[in-house]
Short mmCIF file of C-alpha atoms and ligand atoms in Angstrom, two decimals:
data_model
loop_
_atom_site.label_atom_id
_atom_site.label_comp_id
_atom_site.label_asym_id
_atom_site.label_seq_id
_atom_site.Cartn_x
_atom_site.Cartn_y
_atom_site.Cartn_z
CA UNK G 86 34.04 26.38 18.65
CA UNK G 87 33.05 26.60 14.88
CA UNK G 88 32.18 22.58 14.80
CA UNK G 89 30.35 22.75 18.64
CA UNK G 90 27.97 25.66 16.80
CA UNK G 91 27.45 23.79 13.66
CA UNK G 92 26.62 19.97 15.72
CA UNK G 93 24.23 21.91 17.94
CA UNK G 94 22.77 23.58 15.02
CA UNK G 95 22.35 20.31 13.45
CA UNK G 96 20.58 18.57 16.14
CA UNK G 97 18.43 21.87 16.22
CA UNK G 98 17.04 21.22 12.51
CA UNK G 99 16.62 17.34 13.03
CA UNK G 100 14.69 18.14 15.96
CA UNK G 101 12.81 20.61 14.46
CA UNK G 102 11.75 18.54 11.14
CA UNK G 103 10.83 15.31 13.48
CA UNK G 104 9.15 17.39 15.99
CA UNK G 105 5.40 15.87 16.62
CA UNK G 106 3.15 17.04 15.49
CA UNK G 107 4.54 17.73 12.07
CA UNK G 108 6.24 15.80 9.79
CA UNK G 109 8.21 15.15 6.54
CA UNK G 110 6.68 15.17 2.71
CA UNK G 111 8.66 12.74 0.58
CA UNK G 112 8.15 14.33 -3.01
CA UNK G 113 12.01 13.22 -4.29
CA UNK G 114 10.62 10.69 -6.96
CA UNK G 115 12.89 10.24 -9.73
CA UNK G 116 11.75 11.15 -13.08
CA UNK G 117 11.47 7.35 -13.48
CA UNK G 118 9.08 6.80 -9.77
CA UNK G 119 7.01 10.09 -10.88
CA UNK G 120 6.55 8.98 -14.52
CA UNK G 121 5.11 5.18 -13.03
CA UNK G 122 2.71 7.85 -10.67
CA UNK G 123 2.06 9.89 -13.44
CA UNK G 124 0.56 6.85 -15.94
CA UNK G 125 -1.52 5.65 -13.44
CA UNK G 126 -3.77 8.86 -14.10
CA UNK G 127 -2.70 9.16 -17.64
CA UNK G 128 -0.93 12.15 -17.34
CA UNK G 129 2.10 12.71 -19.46
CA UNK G 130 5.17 12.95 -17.37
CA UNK G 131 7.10 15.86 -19.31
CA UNK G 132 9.14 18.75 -17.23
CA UNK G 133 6.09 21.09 -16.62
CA UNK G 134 3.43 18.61 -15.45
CA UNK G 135 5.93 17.37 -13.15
CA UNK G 136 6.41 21.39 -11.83
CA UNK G 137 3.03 22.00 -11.66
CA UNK G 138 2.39 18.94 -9.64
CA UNK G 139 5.18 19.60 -7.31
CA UNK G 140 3.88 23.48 -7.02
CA UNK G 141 0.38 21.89 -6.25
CA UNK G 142 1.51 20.22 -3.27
CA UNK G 143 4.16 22.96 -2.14
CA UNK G 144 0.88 25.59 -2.34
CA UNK G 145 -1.43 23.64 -0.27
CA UNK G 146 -3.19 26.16 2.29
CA UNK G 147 -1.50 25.36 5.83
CA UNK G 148 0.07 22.64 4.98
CA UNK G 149 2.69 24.36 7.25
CA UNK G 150 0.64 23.34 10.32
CA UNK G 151 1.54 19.59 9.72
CA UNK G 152 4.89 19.24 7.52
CA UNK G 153 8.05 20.42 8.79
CA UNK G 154 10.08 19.68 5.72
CA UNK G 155 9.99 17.93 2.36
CA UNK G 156 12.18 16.35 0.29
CA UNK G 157 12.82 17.33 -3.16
CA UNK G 158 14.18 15.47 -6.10
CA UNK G 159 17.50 17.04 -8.87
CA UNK G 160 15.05 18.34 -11.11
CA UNK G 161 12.55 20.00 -9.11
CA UNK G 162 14.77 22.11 -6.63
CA UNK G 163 15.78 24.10 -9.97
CA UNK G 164 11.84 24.36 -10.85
CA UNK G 165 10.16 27.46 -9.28
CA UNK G 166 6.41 28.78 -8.81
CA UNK G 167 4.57 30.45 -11.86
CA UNK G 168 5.16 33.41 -9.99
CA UNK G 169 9.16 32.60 -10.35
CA UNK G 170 10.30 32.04 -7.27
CA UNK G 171 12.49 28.60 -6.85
CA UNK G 172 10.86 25.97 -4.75
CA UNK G 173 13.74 26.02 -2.72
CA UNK G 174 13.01 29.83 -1.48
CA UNK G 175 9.35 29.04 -1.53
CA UNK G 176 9.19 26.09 0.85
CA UNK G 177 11.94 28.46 3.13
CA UNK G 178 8.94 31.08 2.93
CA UNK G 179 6.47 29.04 4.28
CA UNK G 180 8.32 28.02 7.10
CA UNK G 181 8.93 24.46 5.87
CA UNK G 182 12.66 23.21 5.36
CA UNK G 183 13.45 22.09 1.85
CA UNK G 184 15.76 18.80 1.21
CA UNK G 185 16.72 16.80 -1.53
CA UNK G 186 17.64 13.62 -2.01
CA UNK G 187 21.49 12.69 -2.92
CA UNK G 188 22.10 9.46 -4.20
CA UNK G 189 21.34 8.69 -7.80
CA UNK G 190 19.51 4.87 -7.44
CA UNK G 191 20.25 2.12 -7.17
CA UNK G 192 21.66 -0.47 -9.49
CA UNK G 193 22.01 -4.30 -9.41
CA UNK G 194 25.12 -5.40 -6.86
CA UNK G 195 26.92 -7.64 -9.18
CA UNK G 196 25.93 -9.16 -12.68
CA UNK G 197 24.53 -12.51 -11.30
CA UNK G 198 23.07 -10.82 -8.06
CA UNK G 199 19.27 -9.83 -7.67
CA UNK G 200 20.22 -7.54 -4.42
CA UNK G 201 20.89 -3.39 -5.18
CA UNK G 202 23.12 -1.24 -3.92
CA UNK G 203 22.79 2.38 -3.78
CA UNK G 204 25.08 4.85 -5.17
CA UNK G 205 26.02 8.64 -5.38
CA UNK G 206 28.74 9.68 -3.51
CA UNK G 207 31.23 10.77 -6.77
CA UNK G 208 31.19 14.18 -5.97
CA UNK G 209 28.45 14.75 -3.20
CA UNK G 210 30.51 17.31 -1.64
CA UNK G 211 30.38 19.44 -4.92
CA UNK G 212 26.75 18.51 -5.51
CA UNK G 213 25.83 19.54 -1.22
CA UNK G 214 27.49 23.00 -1.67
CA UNK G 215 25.61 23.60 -5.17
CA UNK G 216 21.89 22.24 -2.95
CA UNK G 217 22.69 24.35 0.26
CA UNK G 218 22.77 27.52 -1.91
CA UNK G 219 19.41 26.19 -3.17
CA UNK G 220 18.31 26.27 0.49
CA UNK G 221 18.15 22.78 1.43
CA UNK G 222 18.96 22.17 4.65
CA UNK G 223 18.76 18.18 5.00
CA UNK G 224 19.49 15.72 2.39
CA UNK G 225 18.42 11.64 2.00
CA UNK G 226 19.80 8.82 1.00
CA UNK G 227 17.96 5.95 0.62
CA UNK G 228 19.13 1.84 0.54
CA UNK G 229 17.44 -1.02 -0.56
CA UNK G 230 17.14 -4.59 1.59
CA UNK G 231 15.31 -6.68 0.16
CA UNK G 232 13.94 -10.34 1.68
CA UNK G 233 13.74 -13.76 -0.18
CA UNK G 234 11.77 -17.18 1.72
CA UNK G 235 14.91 -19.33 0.68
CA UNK G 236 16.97 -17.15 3.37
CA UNK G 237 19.67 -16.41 0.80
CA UNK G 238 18.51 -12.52 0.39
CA UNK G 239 19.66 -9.96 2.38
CA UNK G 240 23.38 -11.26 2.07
CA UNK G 241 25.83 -10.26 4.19
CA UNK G 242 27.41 -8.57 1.63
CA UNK G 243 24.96 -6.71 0.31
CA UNK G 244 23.51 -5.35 4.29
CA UNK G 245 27.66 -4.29 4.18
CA UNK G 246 28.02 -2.76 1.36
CA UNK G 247 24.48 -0.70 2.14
CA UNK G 248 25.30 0.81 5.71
CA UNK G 249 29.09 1.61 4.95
CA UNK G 250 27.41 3.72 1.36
CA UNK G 251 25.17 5.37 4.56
CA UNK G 252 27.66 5.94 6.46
CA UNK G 253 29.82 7.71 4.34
CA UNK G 254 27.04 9.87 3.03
CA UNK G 255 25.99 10.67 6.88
CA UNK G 256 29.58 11.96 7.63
CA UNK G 257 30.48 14.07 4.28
CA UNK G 258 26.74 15.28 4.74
CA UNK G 259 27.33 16.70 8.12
CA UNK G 260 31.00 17.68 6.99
CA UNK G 261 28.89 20.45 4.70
CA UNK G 262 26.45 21.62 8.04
CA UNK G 263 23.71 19.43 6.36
CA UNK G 264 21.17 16.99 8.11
CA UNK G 265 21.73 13.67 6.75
CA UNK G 266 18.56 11.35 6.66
CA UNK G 267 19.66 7.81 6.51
CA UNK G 268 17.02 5.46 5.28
CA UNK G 269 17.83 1.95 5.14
CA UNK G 270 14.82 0.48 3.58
CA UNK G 271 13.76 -3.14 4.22
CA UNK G 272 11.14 -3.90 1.65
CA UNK G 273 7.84 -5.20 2.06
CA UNK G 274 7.66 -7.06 -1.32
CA UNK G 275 7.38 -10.79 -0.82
CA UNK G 276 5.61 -13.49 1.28
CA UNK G 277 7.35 -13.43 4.91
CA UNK G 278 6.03 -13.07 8.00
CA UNK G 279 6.59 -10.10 10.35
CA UNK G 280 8.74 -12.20 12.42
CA UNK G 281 11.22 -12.48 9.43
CA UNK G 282 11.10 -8.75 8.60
CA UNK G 283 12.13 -8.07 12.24
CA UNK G 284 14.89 -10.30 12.17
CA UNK G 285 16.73 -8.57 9.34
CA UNK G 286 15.34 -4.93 10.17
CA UNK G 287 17.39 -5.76 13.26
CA UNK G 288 20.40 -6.56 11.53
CA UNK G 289 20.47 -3.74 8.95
CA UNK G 290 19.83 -0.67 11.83
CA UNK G 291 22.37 -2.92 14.06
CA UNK G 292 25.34 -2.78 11.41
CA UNK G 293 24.12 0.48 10.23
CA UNK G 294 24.81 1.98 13.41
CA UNK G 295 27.77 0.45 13.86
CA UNK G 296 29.19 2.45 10.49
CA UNK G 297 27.56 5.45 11.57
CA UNK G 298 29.36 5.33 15.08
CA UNK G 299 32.81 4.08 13.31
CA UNK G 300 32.51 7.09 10.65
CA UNK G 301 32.42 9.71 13.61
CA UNK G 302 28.53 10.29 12.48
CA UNK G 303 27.47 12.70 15.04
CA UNK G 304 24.33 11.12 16.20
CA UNK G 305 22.43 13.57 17.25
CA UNK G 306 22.44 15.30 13.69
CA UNK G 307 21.10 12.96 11.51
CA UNK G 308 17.36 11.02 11.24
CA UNK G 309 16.54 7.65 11.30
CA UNK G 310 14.05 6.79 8.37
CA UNK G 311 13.62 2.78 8.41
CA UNK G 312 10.41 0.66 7.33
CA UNK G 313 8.51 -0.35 10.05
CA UNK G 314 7.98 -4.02 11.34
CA UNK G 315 5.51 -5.24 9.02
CA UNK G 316 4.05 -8.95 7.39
CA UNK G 317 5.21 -9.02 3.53
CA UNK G 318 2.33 -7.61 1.53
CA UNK G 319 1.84 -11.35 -0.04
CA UNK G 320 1.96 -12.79 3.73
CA UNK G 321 -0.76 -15.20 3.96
CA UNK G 322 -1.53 -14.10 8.00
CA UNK G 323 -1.23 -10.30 8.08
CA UNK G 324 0.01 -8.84 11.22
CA UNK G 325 -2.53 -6.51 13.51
CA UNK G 326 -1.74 -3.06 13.91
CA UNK G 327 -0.94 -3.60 17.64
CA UNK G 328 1.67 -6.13 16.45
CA UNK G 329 3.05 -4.07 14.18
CA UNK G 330 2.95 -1.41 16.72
CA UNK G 331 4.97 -3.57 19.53
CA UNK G 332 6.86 -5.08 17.34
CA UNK G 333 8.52 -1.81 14.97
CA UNK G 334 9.29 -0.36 18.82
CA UNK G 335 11.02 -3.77 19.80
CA UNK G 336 12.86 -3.56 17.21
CA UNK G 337 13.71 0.61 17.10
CA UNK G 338 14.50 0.25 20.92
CA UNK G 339 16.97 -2.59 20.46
CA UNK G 340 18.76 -0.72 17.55
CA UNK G 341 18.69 3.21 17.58
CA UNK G 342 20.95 5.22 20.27
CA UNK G 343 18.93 7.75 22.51
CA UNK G 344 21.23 10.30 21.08
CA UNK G 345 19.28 10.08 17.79
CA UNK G 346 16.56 12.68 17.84
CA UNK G 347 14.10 11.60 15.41
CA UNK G 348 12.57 8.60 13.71
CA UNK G 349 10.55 9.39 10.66
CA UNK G 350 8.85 6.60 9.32
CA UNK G 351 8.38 5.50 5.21
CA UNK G 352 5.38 4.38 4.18
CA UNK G 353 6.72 1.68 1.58
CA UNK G 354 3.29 0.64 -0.07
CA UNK G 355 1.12 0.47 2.66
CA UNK G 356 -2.57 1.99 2.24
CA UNK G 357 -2.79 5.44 3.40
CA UNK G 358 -4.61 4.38 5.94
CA UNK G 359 -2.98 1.81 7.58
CA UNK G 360 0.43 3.77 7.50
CA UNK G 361 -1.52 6.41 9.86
CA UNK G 362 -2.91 3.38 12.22
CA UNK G 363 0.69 2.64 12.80
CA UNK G 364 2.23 5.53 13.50
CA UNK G 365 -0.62 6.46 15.45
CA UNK G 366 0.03 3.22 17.97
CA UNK G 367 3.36 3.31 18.87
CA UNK G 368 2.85 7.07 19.99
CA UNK G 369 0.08 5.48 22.15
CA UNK G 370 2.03 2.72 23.15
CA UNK G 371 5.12 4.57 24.63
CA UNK G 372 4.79 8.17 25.34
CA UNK G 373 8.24 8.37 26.94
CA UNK G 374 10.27 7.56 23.91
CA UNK G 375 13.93 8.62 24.12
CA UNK G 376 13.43 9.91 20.26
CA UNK G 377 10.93 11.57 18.30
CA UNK G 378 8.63 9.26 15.96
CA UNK G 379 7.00 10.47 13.00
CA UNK G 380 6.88 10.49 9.28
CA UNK G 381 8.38 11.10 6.23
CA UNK G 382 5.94 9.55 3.51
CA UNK G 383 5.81 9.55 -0.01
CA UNK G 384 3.09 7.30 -1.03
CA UNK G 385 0.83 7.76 1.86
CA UNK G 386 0.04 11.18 1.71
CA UNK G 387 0.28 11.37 -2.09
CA UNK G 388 -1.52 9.07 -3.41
CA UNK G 389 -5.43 10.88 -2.81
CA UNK G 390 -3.64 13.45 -4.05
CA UNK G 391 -2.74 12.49 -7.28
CA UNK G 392 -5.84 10.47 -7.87
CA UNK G 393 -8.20 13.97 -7.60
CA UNK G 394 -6.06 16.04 -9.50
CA UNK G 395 -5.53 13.77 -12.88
CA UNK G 396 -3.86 16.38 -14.25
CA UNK G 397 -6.19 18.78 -14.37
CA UNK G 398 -6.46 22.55 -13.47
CA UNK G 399 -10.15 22.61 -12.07
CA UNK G 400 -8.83 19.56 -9.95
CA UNK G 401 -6.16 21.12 -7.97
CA UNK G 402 -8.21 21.98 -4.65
CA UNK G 403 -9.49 18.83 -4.22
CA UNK G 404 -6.04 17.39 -4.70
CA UNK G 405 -5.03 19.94 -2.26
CA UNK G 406 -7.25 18.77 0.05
CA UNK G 407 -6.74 15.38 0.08
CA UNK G 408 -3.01 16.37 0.41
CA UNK G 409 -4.03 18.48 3.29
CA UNK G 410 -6.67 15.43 4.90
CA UNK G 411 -3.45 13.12 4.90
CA UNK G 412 -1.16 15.25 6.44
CA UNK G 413 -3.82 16.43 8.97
CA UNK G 414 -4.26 12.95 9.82
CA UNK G 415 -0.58 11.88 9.95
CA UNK G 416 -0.09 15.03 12.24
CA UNK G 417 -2.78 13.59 14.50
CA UNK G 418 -0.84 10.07 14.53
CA UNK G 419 2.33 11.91 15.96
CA UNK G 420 0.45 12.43 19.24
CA UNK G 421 -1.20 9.77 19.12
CA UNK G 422 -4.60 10.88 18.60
CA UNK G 423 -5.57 9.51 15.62
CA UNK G 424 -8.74 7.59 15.41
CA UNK G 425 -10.69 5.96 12.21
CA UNK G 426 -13.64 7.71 12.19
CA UNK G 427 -11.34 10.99 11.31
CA UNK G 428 -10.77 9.02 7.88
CA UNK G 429 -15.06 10.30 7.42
CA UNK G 430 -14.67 13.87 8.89
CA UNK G 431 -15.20 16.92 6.63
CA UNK G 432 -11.85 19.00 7.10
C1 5MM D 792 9.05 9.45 -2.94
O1 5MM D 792 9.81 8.31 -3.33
C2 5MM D 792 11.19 8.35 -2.99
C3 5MM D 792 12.09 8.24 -4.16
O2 5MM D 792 12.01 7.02 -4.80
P1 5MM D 792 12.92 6.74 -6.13
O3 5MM D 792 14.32 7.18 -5.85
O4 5MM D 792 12.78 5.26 -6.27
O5 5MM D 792 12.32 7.47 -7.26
C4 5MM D 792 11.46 7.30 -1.89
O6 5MM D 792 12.82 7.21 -1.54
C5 5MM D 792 10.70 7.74 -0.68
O7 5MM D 792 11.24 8.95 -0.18
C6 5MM D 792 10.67 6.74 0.45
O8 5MM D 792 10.71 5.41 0.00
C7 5MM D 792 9.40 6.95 1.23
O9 5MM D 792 8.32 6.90 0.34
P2 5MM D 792 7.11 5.90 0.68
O10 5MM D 792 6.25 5.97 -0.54
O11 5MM D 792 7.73 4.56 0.93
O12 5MM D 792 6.48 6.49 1.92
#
């Protein structure tokens, strides 16, 4: 009875936090990620810059209208308001379910190896019960695929090695009544052509789901959070947005179970506002989707964000509304009714 309650309640929050037409706020950079961010507009990264960033984009007016959750990083679900009250709580206030992200990076595979694998299950039950009385509610865990033109990268081995890490996480995730988001990440680094990147996007979701299903995952409590079908960013011939469109739903409806109830994209270095374009197509192209599609970017509705705010106190509404533009914007991309000439409205 106790385990029928907790799946359905699990499905309940994964629905929720995919749910057009809100979506996810990545903001679970490492202190390493956020200190790159942080250089770019000269700002010292030390531990209260970092809080007062994170507070910045927790604080934004409404931002409730248009992000169901976000995902927080170690560090900043201990860090609370200036008023005091933990970002955890805070986020739970506003009606917008906090996360955090679980594994601890990744390092190299094997000395002579270029490929990563991710790591962090030593003691993630201990670490999920100390986070849940945080008030997270869903957790990530994110791999790394990358692609090489001599065909040698992904390896078998390391595609293996990535999904079975996922799939453990998934299952001791749910074991603790927590929504496991399972991001397999195939990177857009490199010369290939979208063609290539389907190929092994296909593989990785096709063995990841087969770990999943072989770990007892229940399906319907976790979300899907894969790159989408895309050139590499050094491709000479860059694919149109309706390719990418066709193509990333080719690909998800080959792969993902209907059981699964949401997809939420990453953005993975694509310009703000190309990562709308394409989320804003396939929910054009298929209304009748068997799962929900949205997002769950970092980049793409951060990096405005940071550029107006430079660190600076008489910056932080414009940051905040750049924060807020983006997510307005990515909302509108849910249902499809995003269009390019929003990019120029006054919001
Ligand atoms: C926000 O960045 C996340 C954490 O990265 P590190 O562990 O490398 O510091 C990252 O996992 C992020 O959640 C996803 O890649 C989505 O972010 P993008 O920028 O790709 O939308």
């Amino acid at each position: 009875m106790f385990k029928k309650m907790e799946k359905n309640n699990l499905n309940k929050i994964a629905i929720r936090l995919s749910k057009p037409p809100k979506g996810i706020l990545a903001a679970d950079e490492s202190t390493n990620t956020i200190t790159k961010r942080f250089d770019d507009i000269n700002v010292p990264s030390n531990y209260e810059n970092r809080r007062k960033y994170r507070e910045l984009l927790f604080k934004t007016e409404n931002l409730n209208s248009f992000i169901s959750g976000v995902i927080l990083y170690d560090e900043t679900i201990r860090q609370s308001t200036s008023e005091g009250i933990p970002f955890g709580e805070y986020l739970n206030q506003q009606g917008i379910y906090p996360g955090i992200k679980v594994d601890t990076g990744a390092i190299q595979m094997t000395k002579e190896s270029k490929e990563k694998i991710t790591e962090g299950l030593d003691g993630l039950g201990k670490r999920l019960i100390e986070y849940k009385k945080m008030g997270a509610v869903f957790t990530k865990w994110r791999a790394i695929i990358d692609i090489e033109e001599d065909g040698a990268v992904p390896s078998d081995i390391a595609i293996d090695l990535n999904c079975s890490n996922l799939a453990r996480y998934a299952k001791i995730v749910q074991e603790n009544g927590m929504v496991p988001i399972v991001e397999p990440e195939v990177l857009m680094d490199g010369s290939h052509s979208i063609q290539k990147c389907f190929d092994v996007t296909s593989e990785v979701q096709k063995i990841l789901f087969e770990k999943l299903i072989k770990n007892n995952v229940s399906l319907d409590g976790i979300l899907l959070k894969p790159n989408m079908v895309i050139s590499g960013k050094k491709a000479v011939s860059q694919a149109s947005v309706s390719e990418v469109a066709e193509m990333t739903l080719k690909c998800l409806k080959k792969s993902v179970p209907n059981e699964v109830p949401g997809i939420v994209f990453l953005s993975g270095g694509q310009s703000n506002e190309l990562a709308t374009s394409h989320l804003n197509e396939m929910n054009k192209l298929d209304t009748s989707l068997p799962w929900n599609l949205s997002f769950s970017y970092g980049r793409a509705l951060q990096q405005p964000c940071l550029a107006s705010w430079k660190g600076e106190d008489k910056n932080i509404l414009d940051s905040q509304n750049a924060l807020f533009k983006r997510s307005k914007l990515n909302s509108s991309a849910t249902v499809g009714k995003y269009s390019e000439d929003h990019e120029n409205l006054k919001l």
